[in-house]
């Protein structure tokens, strides 16, 4: 989706609302295609000579928990904010988005921001207990019968002395 922003840069328009759906179902991340039902709502504004994009991206993340391998399927959102420029003169700032011919490829920008926003580990919940390393049981469903040696190392050292 290519947005034409020339009239904003020329000051003929002050605000361009964004309210659209974009298809990122073909974007691979971490070996999965997790981004679905992506919508972008916000605006691009011309104010005091600066063109700023502010938008909220809503999407459904479909993947698996990195700890227990259950399916993760939930709505998530992300705030985007960028200053759009048509030339980089003296400032070479990473937060600026350089446009070619006053055109913004919105889907490419959203894709980049979504990927940058992903955590290194995706969990089904912050309290996920994961799988037993011995028998593989999902510990969210209850404990298993394996013996988990979780002896405090300080106590272990004391135990050695006593032995
Ligand atoms: Zn989990
Ligand atoms: Zn077990």
PDB file of C-alpha atoms and ligand atoms in Angstrom:
ATOM      1  CA  UNK A   1       0.000   0.000   0.000  1.00  0.00           C
ATOM      2  CA  UNK A   2       1.628   3.171  -1.216  1.00  0.00           C
ATOM      3  CA  UNK A   3       0.370   6.404   0.362  1.00  0.00           C
ATOM      4  CA  UNK A   4       0.781   9.573  -1.683  1.00  0.00           C
ATOM      5  CA  UNK A   5       1.875  12.341   0.661  1.00  0.00           C
ATOM      6  CA  UNK A   6       2.854  15.164  -1.667  1.00  0.00           C
ATOM      7  CA  UNK A   7      -0.035  17.435  -0.687  1.00  0.00           C
ATOM      8  CA  UNK A   8       0.967  17.060   2.987  1.00  0.00           C
ATOM      9  CA  UNK A   9       4.535  18.061   2.279  1.00  0.00           C
ATOM     10  CA  UNK A  10       3.395  21.002   0.194  1.00  0.00           C
ATOM     11  CA  UNK A  11       1.169  22.123   3.054  1.00  0.00           C
ATOM     12  CA  UNK A  12      -2.003  21.737   0.987  1.00  0.00           C
ATOM     13  CA  UNK A  13      -3.361  19.130   3.397  1.00  0.00           C
ATOM     14  CA  UNK A  14      -2.840  19.175   7.152  1.00  0.00           C
ATOM     15  CA  UNK A  15      -3.900  15.704   8.072  1.00  0.00           C
ATOM     16  CA  UNK A  16      -4.321  12.382   6.364  1.00  0.00           C
ATOM     17  CA  UNK A  17      -6.248   9.794   8.369  1.00  0.00           C
ATOM     18  CA  UNK A  18      -5.118   6.173   8.158  1.00  0.00           C
ATOM     19  CA  UNK A  19      -7.638   3.416   8.738  1.00  0.00           C
ATOM     20  CA  UNK A  20      -6.869   0.284   6.815  1.00  0.00           C
ATOM     21  CA  UNK A  21      -6.230  -3.402   6.904  1.00  0.00           C
ATOM     22  CA  UNK A  22      -2.993  -4.793   5.536  1.00  0.00           C
ATOM     23  CA  UNK A  23      -2.099  -8.340   4.715  1.00  0.00           C
ATOM     24  CA  UNK A  24       1.077  -9.512   6.444  1.00  0.00           C
ATOM     25  CA  UNK A  25       0.099 -13.193   6.558  1.00  0.00           C
ATOM     26  CA  UNK A  26       3.005 -13.990   4.228  1.00  0.00           C
ATOM     27  CA  UNK A  27       5.612 -12.412   6.508  1.00  0.00           C
ATOM     28  CA  UNK A  28       7.852 -14.983   8.140  1.00  0.00           C
ATOM     29  CA  UNK A  29       9.233 -14.434  11.617  1.00  0.00           C
ATOM     30  CA  UNK A  30      10.998 -16.989  13.790  1.00  0.00           C
ATOM     31  CA  UNK A  31      10.054 -19.809  11.394  1.00  0.00           C
ATOM     32  CA  UNK A  32       6.339 -18.954  11.583  1.00  0.00           C
ATOM     33  CA  UNK A  33       3.836 -16.755   9.763  1.00  0.00           C
ATOM     34  CA  UNK A  34       2.404 -15.169  12.908  1.00  0.00           C
ATOM     35  CA  UNK A  35       0.877 -11.851  11.816  1.00  0.00           C
ATOM     36  CA  UNK A  36      -2.828 -11.896  10.945  1.00  0.00           C
ATOM     37  CA  UNK A  37      -5.786  -9.507  10.769  1.00  0.00           C
ATOM     38  CA  UNK A  38      -3.497  -6.479  10.820  1.00  0.00           C
ATOM     39  CA  UNK A  39      -5.232  -3.114  10.973  1.00  0.00           C
ATOM     40  CA  UNK A  40      -3.636   0.313  11.161  1.00  0.00           C
ATOM     41  CA  UNK A  41      -5.426   3.347  12.572  1.00  0.00           C
ATOM     42  CA  UNK A  42      -3.978   6.788  13.012  1.00  0.00           C
ATOM     43  CA  UNK A  43      -2.952   9.797  11.039  1.00  0.00           C
ATOM     44  CA  UNK A  44      -0.190  11.563   9.234  1.00  0.00           C
ATOM     45  CA  UNK A  45      -0.011  15.226  10.197  1.00  0.00           C
ATOM     46  CA  UNK A  46       1.754  18.242   8.838  1.00  0.00           C
ATOM     47  CA  UNK A  47       2.600  20.632  11.643  1.00  0.00           C
ATOM     48  CA  UNK A  48       5.267  23.347  11.893  1.00  0.00           C
ATOM     49  CA  UNK A  49       6.983  22.010   8.812  1.00  0.00           C
ATOM     50  CA  UNK A  50       7.231  18.447  10.140  1.00  0.00           C
ATOM     51  CA  UNK A  51       5.288  15.476   8.810  1.00  0.00           C
ATOM     52  CA  UNK A  52       4.611  12.929  11.548  1.00  0.00           C
ATOM     53  CA  UNK A  53       2.937   9.542  11.359  1.00  0.00           C
ATOM     54  CA  UNK A  54       1.241   8.263  14.515  1.00  0.00           C
ATOM     55  CA  UNK A  55      -0.727   5.060  14.387  1.00  0.00           C
ATOM     56  CA  UNK A  56      -1.869   2.056  16.368  1.00  0.00           C
ATOM     57  CA  UNK A  57      -1.372  -1.338  14.789  1.00  0.00           C
ATOM     58  CA  UNK A  58      -3.690  -4.130  15.952  1.00  0.00           C
ATOM     59  CA  UNK A  59      -2.951  -7.678  14.957  1.00  0.00           C
ATOM     60  CA  UNK A  60      -3.602 -11.271  15.848  1.00  0.00           C
ATOM     61  CA  UNK A  61      -0.431 -13.145  16.788  1.00  0.00           C
ATOM     62  CA  UNK A  62      -0.694 -16.831  15.922  1.00  0.00           C
ATOM     63  CA  UNK A  63       2.218 -18.995  16.987  1.00  0.00           C
ATOM     64  CA  UNK A  64       3.406 -21.322  19.712  1.00  0.00           C
ATOM     65  CA  UNK A  65       4.625 -20.807  23.257  1.00  0.00           C
ATOM     66  CA  UNK A  66       8.421 -21.109  23.406  1.00  0.00           C
ATOM     67  CA  UNK A  67       8.200 -22.795  26.803  1.00  0.00           C
ATOM     68  CA  UNK A  68       5.289 -25.272  26.597  1.00  0.00           C
ATOM     69  CA  UNK A  69       4.622 -25.358  22.798  1.00  0.00           C
ATOM     70  CA  UNK A  70       0.886 -24.620  23.229  1.00  0.00           C
ATOM     71  CA  UNK A  71      -0.761 -22.517  20.574  1.00  0.00           C
ATOM     72  CA  UNK A  72      -0.654 -18.786  21.171  1.00  0.00           C
ATOM     73  CA  UNK A  73      -3.456 -16.906  19.447  1.00  0.00           C
ATOM     74  CA  UNK A  74      -4.126 -13.422  20.737  1.00  0.00           C
ATOM     75  CA  UNK A  75      -4.675  -9.841  19.712  1.00  0.00           C
ATOM     76  CA  UNK A  76      -1.724  -7.540  20.274  1.00  0.00           C
ATOM     77  CA  UNK A  77      -1.041  -3.948  19.502  1.00  0.00           C
ATOM     78  CA  UNK A  78       1.806  -1.655  18.776  1.00  0.00           C
ATOM     79  CA  UNK A  79       2.189   2.111  18.650  1.00  0.00           C
ATOM     80  CA  UNK A  80       4.024   3.563  15.677  1.00  0.00           C
ATOM     81  CA  UNK A  81       5.509   7.005  15.498  1.00  0.00           C
ATOM     82  CA  UNK A  82       7.775   8.252  12.749  1.00  0.00           C
ATOM     83  CA  UNK A  83       8.857  11.526  11.279  1.00  0.00           C
ATOM     84  CA  UNK A  84       8.628  11.360   7.513  1.00  0.00           C
ATOM     85  CA  UNK A  85      11.140  13.248   5.400  1.00  0.00           C
ATOM     86  CA  UNK A  86      11.722  13.597   1.680  1.00  0.00           C
ATOM     87  CA  UNK A  87      15.429  14.290   2.017  1.00  0.00           C
ATOM     88  CA  UNK A  88      18.116  13.783   4.632  1.00  0.00           C
ATOM     89  CA  UNK A  89      20.244  16.891   4.586  1.00  0.00           C
ATOM     90  CA  UNK A  90      22.370  17.140   7.672  1.00  0.00           C
ATOM     91  CA  UNK A  91      20.382  14.946  10.006  1.00  0.00           C
ATOM     92  CA  UNK A  92      20.920  11.238   9.647  1.00  0.00           C
ATOM     93  CA  UNK A  93      18.514  10.021  12.261  1.00  0.00           C
ATOM     94  CA  UNK A  94      17.308   6.434  12.292  1.00  0.00           C
ATOM     95  CA  UNK A  95      13.863   7.425  13.472  1.00  0.00           C
ATOM     96  CA  UNK A  96      13.281   9.377  10.273  1.00  0.00           C
ATOM     97  CA  UNK A  97      11.655   7.581   7.405  1.00  0.00           C
ATOM     98  CA  UNK A  98      12.956   8.751   4.053  1.00  0.00           C
ATOM     99  CA  UNK A  99      10.313   8.791   1.351  1.00  0.00           C
ATOM    100  CA  UNK A 100      10.859   8.434  -2.330  1.00  0.00           C
ATOM    101  CA  UNK A 101       8.708  10.658  -4.525  1.00  0.00           C
ATOM    102  CA  UNK A 102       6.542  11.610  -1.510  1.00  0.00           C
ATOM    103  CA  UNK A 103       5.316   8.011  -1.294  1.00  0.00           C
ATOM    104  CA  UNK A 104       5.107   5.943   1.872  1.00  0.00           C
ATOM    105  CA  UNK A 105       4.995   2.129   1.530  1.00  0.00           C
ATOM    106  CA  UNK A 106       2.851   1.665   4.644  1.00  0.00           C
ATOM    107  CA  UNK A 107       2.850  -2.130   4.693  1.00  0.00           C
ATOM    108  CA  UNK A 108       6.657  -2.306   4.559  1.00  0.00           C
ATOM    109  CA  UNK A 109       6.952   0.154   7.444  1.00  0.00           C
ATOM    110  CA  UNK A 110       4.380  -1.706   9.547  1.00  0.00           C
ATOM    111  CA  UNK A 111       6.147  -4.998   8.839  1.00  0.00           C
ATOM    112  CA  UNK A 112       9.484  -3.558   9.957  1.00  0.00           C
ATOM    113  CA  UNK A 113       8.010  -2.112  13.162  1.00  0.00           C
ATOM    114  CA  UNK A 114       6.145  -5.328  13.988  1.00  0.00           C
ATOM    115  CA  UNK A 115       9.269  -7.433  13.649  1.00  0.00           C
ATOM    116  CA  UNK A 116      11.346  -5.008  15.720  1.00  0.00           C
ATOM    117  CA  UNK A 117       8.654  -5.156  18.422  1.00  0.00           C
ATOM    118  CA  UNK A 118       8.697  -8.938  18.831  1.00  0.00           C
ATOM    119  CA  UNK A 119      10.165 -10.296  22.076  1.00  0.00           C
ATOM    120  CA  UNK A 120      12.990 -12.848  21.890  1.00  0.00           C
ATOM    121  CA  UNK A 121      10.677 -15.403  23.530  1.00  0.00           C
ATOM    122  CA  UNK A 122       6.925 -15.716  23.047  1.00  0.00           C
ATOM    123  CA  UNK A 123       5.102 -17.189  26.029  1.00  0.00           C
ATOM    124  CA  UNK A 124       1.468 -18.286  26.338  1.00  0.00           C
ATOM    125  CA  UNK A 125       1.424 -16.436  29.655  1.00  0.00           C
ATOM    126  CA  UNK A 126       4.029 -14.887  31.931  1.00  0.00           C
ATOM    127  CA  UNK A 127       3.357 -17.678  34.421  1.00  0.00           C
ATOM    128  CA  UNK A 128       3.839 -20.496  31.922  1.00  0.00           C
ATOM    129  CA  UNK A 129       5.482 -23.423  33.755  1.00  0.00           C
ATOM    130  CA  UNK A 130       6.727 -25.104  30.597  1.00  0.00           C
ATOM    131  CA  UNK A 131       7.360 -28.784  30.008  1.00  0.00           C
ATOM    132  CA  UNK A 132       9.072 -31.207  32.374  1.00  0.00           C
ATOM    133  CA  UNK A 133      12.620 -31.662  31.014  1.00  0.00           C
ATOM    134  CA  UNK A 134      12.478 -35.342  32.000  1.00  0.00           C
ATOM    135  CA  UNK A 135       9.074 -36.665  30.894  1.00  0.00           C
ATOM    136  CA  UNK A 136       7.849 -33.811  28.689  1.00  0.00           C
ATOM    137  CA  UNK A 137       4.566 -33.306  30.518  1.00  0.00           C
ATOM    138  CA  UNK A 138       2.949 -29.875  30.249  1.00  0.00           C
ATOM    139  CA  UNK A 139       3.386 -28.635  33.827  1.00  0.00           C
ATOM    140  CA  UNK A 140       0.576 -26.086  33.341  1.00  0.00           C
ATOM    141  CA  UNK A 141      -1.775 -29.060  33.547  1.00  0.00           C
ATOM    142  CA  UNK A 142      -0.318 -30.303  36.818  1.00  0.00           C
ATOM    143  CA  UNK A 143       2.896 -31.724  38.224  1.00  0.00           C
ATOM    144  CA  UNK A 144       4.445 -34.961  37.057  1.00  0.00           C
ATOM    145  CA  UNK A 145       5.986 -37.720  39.127  1.00  0.00           C
ATOM    146  CA  UNK A 146       9.579 -36.978  38.154  1.00  0.00           C
ATOM    147  CA  UNK A 147      11.966 -36.013  40.906  1.00  0.00           C
ATOM    148  CA  UNK A 148      13.149 -32.474  40.331  1.00  0.00           C
ATOM    149  CA  UNK A 149      16.411 -31.936  42.114  1.00  0.00           C
ATOM    150  CA  UNK A 150      16.172 -28.346  43.144  1.00  0.00           C
ATOM    151  CA  UNK A 151      18.594 -28.277  46.041  1.00  0.00           C
ATOM    152  CA  UNK A 152      19.880 -24.877  47.042  1.00  0.00           C
ATOM    153  CA  UNK A 153      23.632 -24.898  46.151  1.00  0.00           C
ATOM    154  CA  UNK A 154      24.480 -23.420  49.552  1.00  0.00           C
ATOM    155  CA  UNK A 155      22.649 -26.269  51.281  1.00  0.00           C
ATOM    156  CA  UNK A 156      24.389 -28.759  48.990  1.00  0.00           C
ATOM    157  CA  UNK A 157      27.783 -27.398  50.071  1.00  0.00           C
ATOM    158  CA  UNK A 158      26.732 -27.691  53.714  1.00  0.00           C
ATOM    159  CA  UNK A 159      25.539 -31.223  53.091  1.00  0.00           C
ATOM    160  CA  UNK A 160      28.966 -32.113  51.672  1.00  0.00           C
ATOM    161  CA  UNK A 161      30.650 -30.778  54.795  1.00  0.00           C
ATOM    162  CA  UNK A 162      28.344 -32.841  56.982  1.00  0.00           C
ATOM    163  CA  UNK A 163      29.022 -35.930  54.924  1.00  0.00           C
TER     164      UNK A 163
HETATM  165 ZN1  LIG B   1       3.425 -21.839  27.604  1.00  0.00          ZN
HETATM  166 ZN1  LIG B   2       8.243 -35.194  34.486  1.00  0.00          ZN
END
